[in-house]
Short mmCIF file of N, CA, C and O in Angstrom, two decimals:
data_model
loop_
_atom_site.label_atom_id
_atom_site.label_comp_id
_atom_site.label_asym_id
_atom_site.label_seq_id
_atom_site.Cartn_x
_atom_site.Cartn_y
_atom_site.Cartn_z
N MET A 141 0.68 11.69 -19.29
CA MET A 141 1.52 11.06 -18.11
C MET A 141 2.72 10.62 -17.94
O MET A 141 2.91 9.69 -18.58
N ASN A 142 4.30 11.42 -17.41
CA ASN A 142 5.09 10.66 -17.44
C ASN A 142 5.25 9.81 -16.37
O ASN A 142 4.94 9.69 -15.31
N ARG A 143 5.96 7.88 -16.63
CA ARG A 143 6.35 7.40 -16.24
C ARG A 143 7.74 7.79 -15.17
O ARG A 143 8.23 7.93 -16.22
N LYS A 144 7.96 7.90 -13.98
CA LYS A 144 9.81 7.23 -13.74
C LYS A 144 10.10 6.66 -12.93
O LYS A 144 9.04 6.20 -11.71
N ARG A 145 10.66 5.58 -12.76
CA ARG A 145 10.92 4.94 -11.95
C ARG A 145 11.59 5.41 -10.78
O ARG A 145 12.63 6.64 -10.64
N ILE A 146 11.40 4.50 -9.74
CA ILE A 146 12.20 5.03 -8.34
C ILE A 146 12.97 3.82 -7.68
O ILE A 146 12.99 2.79 -7.69
N GLY A 147 13.93 4.57 -6.85
CA GLY A 147 14.78 3.15 -6.59
C GLY A 147 16.21 3.05 -7.17
O GLY A 147 15.92 2.74 -8.58
N SER A 148 16.10 2.27 -7.09
CA SER A 148 17.35 1.13 -8.10
C SER A 148 16.56 -0.19 -8.14
O SER A 148 15.51 -0.50 -8.00
N GLU A 149 17.07 -1.09 -9.60
CA GLU A 149 16.46 -1.71 -10.07
C GLU A 149 16.24 -3.17 -8.67
O GLU A 149 15.42 -3.49 -8.56
N ASN A 150 17.59 -3.14 -8.10
CA ASN A 150 17.92 -4.43 -7.29
C ASN A 150 16.85 -3.66 -6.37
O ASN A 150 16.54 -5.02 -5.28
N SER A 151 16.45 -2.43 -5.98
CA SER A 151 15.78 -1.98 -4.16
C SER A 151 14.70 -2.23 -4.44
O SER A 151 13.37 -2.50 -3.60
N LEU A 152 14.08 -2.33 -6.02
CA LEU A 152 12.14 -2.93 -6.16
C LEU A 152 12.06 -4.32 -6.89
O LEU A 152 10.91 -4.62 -6.45
N ASP A 153 13.20 -4.71 -6.47
CA ASP A 153 12.91 -6.28 -6.99
C ASP A 153 11.39 -6.86 -5.84
O ASP A 153 11.20 -8.08 -6.84
N CYS A 154 11.77 -7.17 -4.87
CA CYS A 154 10.50 -7.75 -4.40
C CYS A 154 9.26 -6.95 -4.76
O CYS A 154 8.22 -7.64 -3.72
N LEU A 155 9.10 -6.12 -4.83
CA LEU A 155 7.47 -5.35 -5.52
C LEU A 155 7.19 -6.05 -7.04
O LEU A 155 7.53 -6.23 -7.37
N SER A 156 6.33 -5.90 -6.80
CA SER A 156 4.99 -6.57 -8.31
C SER A 156 5.65 -5.95 -9.26
O SER A 156 5.57 -4.36 -9.12
N PRO A 157 5.06 -6.11 -10.13
CA PRO A 157 5.82 -5.15 -11.79
C PRO A 157 4.75 -4.12 -11.56
O PRO A 157 5.31 -2.88 -11.88
N GLY A 158 3.61 -3.59 -11.00
CA GLY A 158 2.40 -2.36 -11.41
C GLY A 158 3.24 -1.69 -10.39
O GLY A 158 2.77 -0.23 -10.68
N LEU A 159 3.54 -1.75 -8.89
CA LEU A 159 4.48 -1.18 -7.84
C LEU A 159 6.25 -0.51 -8.04
O LEU A 159 6.00 0.28 -7.11
N ARG A 160 6.20 -0.68 -9.70
CA ARG A 160 7.44 -0.80 -9.65
C ARG A 160 8.14 0.97 -10.41
O ARG A 160 9.00 1.22 -10.36
N SER A 161 6.96 1.63 -10.72
CA SER A 161 6.83 2.87 -11.12
C SER A 161 5.93 3.79 -11.03
O SER A 161 4.90 2.72 -10.46
N VAL A 162 5.83 4.90 -10.77
CA VAL A 162 4.96 5.49 -10.32
C VAL A 162 4.66 6.91 -11.24
O VAL A 162 5.43 7.01 -12.32
N SER A 163 3.21 7.62 -11.11
CA SER A 163 3.29 8.33 -12.18
C SER A 163 3.23 9.48 -11.91
O SER A 163 3.08 9.76 -10.51
N VAL A 164 3.71 10.30 -12.58
CA VAL A 164 4.06 11.97 -11.89
C VAL A 164 3.08 13.25 -12.82
O VAL A 164 3.25 12.88 -13.80
N VAL A 165 2.34 13.75 -11.63
CA VAL A 165 1.23 14.51 -12.63
C VAL A 165 1.30 16.09 -12.00
O VAL A 165 1.51 16.22 -10.60
N GLU A 166 1.91 17.00 -12.63
CA GLU A 166 2.32 18.42 -12.63
C GLU A 166 0.86 19.16 -12.60
O GLU A 166 -0.34 18.93 -13.19
N ILE A 167 0.20 19.72 -11.14
CA ILE A 167 -0.74 20.62 -11.02
C ILE A 167 -0.28 21.61 -10.24
O ILE A 167 0.38 21.87 -10.01
N SER A 168 -1.19 22.91 -10.86
CA SER A 168 -0.98 23.76 -9.62
C SER A 168 -1.98 24.13 -9.15
O SER A 168 -3.78 23.62 -9.55
N CYS A 169 -2.64 24.42 -7.64
CA CYS A 169 -2.93 24.46 -6.83
C CYS A 169 -3.07 25.53 -5.92
O CYS A 169 -1.75 25.67 -5.91
N GLN A 170 -3.87 25.88 -5.06
CA GLN A 170 -3.58 26.40 -3.76
C GLN A 170 -3.25 25.52 -2.61
O GLN A 170 -3.06 25.78 -0.85
N ALA A 171 -4.10 24.42 -2.71
CA ALA A 171 -4.11 23.70 -1.39
C ALA A 171 -4.35 21.87 -1.56
O ALA A 171 -4.53 21.91 -2.87
N VAL A 172 -3.98 21.23 -0.93
CA VAL A 172 -3.81 19.83 -0.75
C VAL A 172 -4.95 19.19 -0.18
O VAL A 172 -4.31 19.56 1.49
N LEU A 173 -5.71 18.44 0.18
CA LEU A 173 -6.16 17.74 1.06
C LEU A 173 -5.84 16.77 0.86
O LEU A 173 -6.19 15.82 0.12
N PHE A 174 -5.41 15.54 2.60
CA PHE A 174 -5.09 15.02 2.59
C PHE A 174 -6.34 13.96 3.45
O PHE A 174 -6.58 14.51 4.17
N ASP A 175 -6.63 12.84 2.72
CA ASP A 175 -7.75 11.80 3.69
C ASP A 175 -7.50 10.50 4.33
O ASP A 175 -7.00 9.43 3.53
N SER A 176 -6.60 10.71 5.33
CA SER A 176 -5.80 9.74 5.85
C SER A 176 -6.60 8.44 6.93
O SER A 176 -5.97 7.22 7.39
N ASP A 177 -7.96 9.17 7.21
CA ASP A 177 -8.55 8.74 8.11
C ASP A 177 -9.64 7.66 7.51
O ASP A 177 -10.47 7.45 7.99
N GLY A 178 -9.93 8.43 5.93
CA GLY A 178 -10.91 7.05 5.82
C GLY A 178 -12.46 7.83 5.73
O GLY A 178 -13.42 7.89 5.63
N VAL A 179 -12.52 9.62 6.05
CA VAL A 179 -13.58 10.33 6.43
C VAL A 179 -14.75 10.56 5.03
O VAL A 179 -15.08 10.61 4.09
N LEU A 180 -12.99 11.24 4.50
CA LEU A 180 -13.58 11.59 3.12
C LEU A 180 -13.48 10.37 1.39
O LEU A 180 -15.11 10.20 1.01
N VAL A 181 -13.38 9.61 1.65
CA VAL A 181 -12.88 8.55 0.91
C VAL A 181 -13.01 7.41 1.60
O VAL A 181 -12.31 7.42 2.50
N ASP A 182 -14.19 5.95 1.11
CA ASP A 182 -13.99 5.06 1.86
C ASP A 182 -12.85 4.27 1.36
O ASP A 182 -13.12 3.83 0.27
N SER A 183 -12.30 3.94 1.61
CA SER A 183 -10.82 3.36 1.06
C SER A 183 -10.89 1.34 1.35
O SER A 183 -9.81 0.58 1.25
N HIS A 184 -11.34 1.43 2.40
CA HIS A 184 -11.17 0.03 3.22
C HIS A 184 -11.29 -1.28 2.38
O HIS A 184 -10.28 -1.76 2.17
N ARG A 185 -12.52 -1.36 1.41
CA ARG A 185 -12.54 -2.59 0.66
C ARG A 185 -11.39 -2.78 -0.13
O ARG A 185 -10.68 -3.47 -0.41
N ASP A 186 -10.30 -1.72 -1.09
CA ASP A 186 -9.39 -1.65 -1.74
C ASP A 186 -8.11 -1.71 -0.67
O ASP A 186 -7.56 -2.38 -1.25
N GLY A 187 -8.07 -1.17 0.48
CA GLY A 187 -6.79 -1.32 0.95
C GLY A 187 -6.94 -2.90 1.54
O GLY A 187 -6.00 -3.61 1.77
N ARG A 188 -8.15 -3.41 1.76
CA ARG A 188 -8.48 -4.64 2.58
C ARG A 188 -7.79 -5.73 1.53
O ARG A 188 -6.73 -6.71 1.58
N HIS A 189 -8.12 -5.42 -0.30
CA HIS A 189 -7.91 -6.17 -0.86
C HIS A 189 -6.18 -6.37 -1.44
O HIS A 189 -5.61 -7.32 -1.83
N ALA A 190 -5.56 -4.83 -1.42
CA ALA A 190 -4.31 -5.00 -1.71
C ALA A 190 -4.09 -5.75 -0.93
O ALA A 190 -2.69 -6.14 -0.44
N TRP A 191 -3.67 -5.33 1.15
CA TRP A 191 -3.29 -6.31 1.95
C TRP A 191 -3.26 -7.89 1.44
O TRP A 191 -2.45 -8.40 1.51
N PHE A 192 -4.49 -8.32 0.96
CA PHE A 192 -4.80 -9.51 1.15
C PHE A 192 -3.66 -10.00 -0.14
O PHE A 192 -3.43 -11.56 0.02
N GLN A 193 -3.94 -9.66 -1.25
CA GLN A 193 -3.05 -9.87 -2.50
C GLN A 193 -1.32 -9.71 -2.23
O GLN A 193 -0.94 -10.51 -2.29
N LEU A 194 -0.81 -8.86 -1.45
CA LEU A 194 0.10 -8.73 -0.81
C LEU A 194 0.51 -9.98 -0.13
O LEU A 194 1.66 -10.70 -0.28
N ALA A 195 -0.06 -10.28 0.90
CA ALA A 195 -0.01 -11.38 1.81
C ALA A 195 0.06 -12.78 1.48
O ALA A 195 0.49 -13.65 1.41
N THR A 196 -1.02 -12.97 -0.04
CA THR A 196 -0.70 -13.92 -0.94
C THR A 196 0.11 -14.11 -1.92
O THR A 196 0.83 -15.31 -2.28
N GLU A 197 1.18 -12.63 -2.46
CA GLU A 197 2.40 -12.97 -3.19
C GLU A 197 3.45 -13.14 -2.07
O GLU A 197 4.46 -14.17 -3.00
N PHE A 198 3.42 -12.94 -1.16
CA PHE A 198 4.43 -13.16 -0.57
C PHE A 198 4.42 -14.08 0.98
O PHE A 198 5.07 -14.37 1.21
N GLY A 199 2.98 -15.04 0.14
CA GLY A 199 3.30 -15.90 1.53
C GLY A 199 2.82 -16.14 2.60
O GLY A 199 3.03 -17.22 3.67
N PHE A 200 2.14 -14.98 3.30
CA PHE A 200 1.83 -14.31 3.96
C PHE A 200 0.63 -15.24 4.32
O PHE A 200 -0.19 -14.77 4.08
N ALA A 201 0.06 -15.57 5.64
CA ALA A 201 -1.18 -15.96 6.66
C ALA A 201 -1.69 -14.51 6.81
O ALA A 201 -1.29 -14.07 7.34
N LEU A 202 -2.93 -14.35 6.55
CA LEU A 202 -3.67 -13.54 6.67
C LEU A 202 -5.04 -13.40 6.70
O LEU A 202 -5.70 -13.64 5.70
N ASP A 203 -5.68 -13.29 7.95
CA ASP A 203 -7.11 -13.54 7.70
C ASP A 203 -7.90 -12.21 8.76
O ASP A 203 -7.50 -11.02 8.39
N ASP A 204 -9.37 -12.07 8.54
CA ASP A 204 -9.94 -11.07 9.00
C ASP A 204 -9.72 -10.28 10.62
O ASP A 204 -9.52 -8.92 9.95
N GLU A 205 -9.37 -11.14 11.16
CA GLU A 205 -8.84 -11.09 12.40
C GLU A 205 -7.59 -10.02 12.50
O GLU A 205 -7.92 -9.16 13.00
N LEU A 206 -6.76 -10.74 12.27
CA LEU A 206 -5.46 -9.87 11.56
C LEU A 206 -5.97 -8.36 10.85
O LEU A 206 -5.25 -7.92 11.00
N PHE A 207 -6.07 -9.07 9.54
CA PHE A 207 -6.27 -7.48 9.18
C PHE A 207 -6.94 -6.67 9.90
O PHE A 207 -6.29 -5.09 9.86
N ALA A 208 -8.34 -7.22 10.97
CA ALA A 208 -8.43 -5.89 11.27
C ALA A 208 -8.30 -5.13 12.58
O ALA A 208 -7.94 -3.99 13.09
N SER A 209 -7.08 -6.23 13.10
CA SER A 209 -5.71 -5.36 14.01
C SER A 209 -4.72 -4.57 13.07
O SER A 209 -4.09 -3.82 14.20
N LEU A 210 -4.62 -4.56 12.13
CA LEU A 210 -3.89 -3.89 11.44
C LEU A 210 -4.22 -2.17 11.74
O LEU A 210 -3.39 -1.51 11.08
N ALA A 211 -5.67 -2.21 11.75
CA ALA A 211 -6.53 -0.74 11.29
C ALA A 211 -5.63 0.28 12.50
O ALA A 211 -5.27 0.07 13.45
N GLY A 212 -5.09 1.62 12.02
CA GLY A 212 -4.60 2.77 12.99
C GLY A 212 -3.27 2.56 12.90
O GLY A 212 -2.57 3.52 14.40
N ILE A 213 -2.51 1.50 12.77
CA ILE A 213 -0.99 1.55 12.90
C ILE A 213 0.03 2.08 11.99
O ILE A 213 -0.58 1.62 9.97
N ARG A 214 0.98 2.03 12.00
CA ARG A 214 1.85 2.18 10.74
C ARG A 214 2.18 0.98 9.99
O ARG A 214 2.52 0.00 10.37
N THR A 215 2.52 1.41 8.60
CA THR A 215 2.26 0.20 7.76
C THR A 215 3.72 -0.95 8.37
O THR A 215 3.96 -1.83 8.29
N ALA A 216 4.89 -0.17 8.62
CA ALA A 216 5.96 -0.74 9.31
C ALA A 216 5.72 -2.13 10.25
O ALA A 216 6.68 -3.39 10.04
N ASP A 217 5.11 -0.90 11.62
CA ASP A 217 4.51 -2.23 12.49
C ASP A 217 3.57 -3.22 11.61
O ASP A 217 3.55 -4.23 11.93
N SER A 218 3.01 -2.48 10.96
CA SER A 218 2.03 -3.73 10.02
C SER A 218 2.22 -4.93 10.06
O SER A 218 2.60 -6.56 9.54
N LEU A 219 3.70 -4.60 9.08
CA LEU A 219 4.58 -5.21 8.50
C LEU A 219 5.12 -6.31 9.00
O LEU A 219 5.61 -7.74 8.97
N ALA A 220 5.30 -6.33 10.04
CA ALA A 220 6.41 -6.41 11.58
C ALA A 220 5.51 -7.50 12.14
O ALA A 220 6.05 -8.70 12.37
N ARG A 221 3.73 -7.73 11.83
CA ARG A 221 2.81 -8.89 12.50
C ARG A 221 2.96 -9.55 11.60
O ARG A 221 2.54 -10.83 12.42
N PHE A 222 3.50 -10.21 10.66
CA PHE A 222 3.33 -10.58 10.11
C PHE A 222 4.79 -11.83 9.44
O PHE A 222 4.86 -13.36 9.67
N ILE A 223 6.06 -11.17 10.66
CA ILE A 223 6.88 -11.61 10.74
C ILE A 223 6.95 -12.28 12.33
O ILE A 223 7.53 -13.38 12.62
N GLU A 224 6.00 -11.95 13.09
CA GLU A 224 5.93 -12.74 14.44
C GLU A 224 5.82 -13.69 14.46
O GLU A 224 4.70 -14.81 13.36
#
C-alpha cells in the first residue's frame, strides 16, 4: 500500500499525525457501494469515539446531548456548533 501526503505541510498542522496521510489502493470493480447512513455498517460507536477524541484534542466540550444533536448534519455545520 502506498501512502501519499495531501495538502501542504502547513495546511495539515491542525491534524493529528495519524490523519496527515491517506492510504491509496487501486482496485478494479464494476460498482461501488457507499453506506452513508449506517444501514449496512453500524459505525456509530467508532464515529462517537472519533468525535470525542477530536473534542478532547482541541479542548472543546462535548457531551452525549451535543453529540446526538450532530446526527444527520454536515461536518462543517457540526464543527460550527462547537464554536457557538
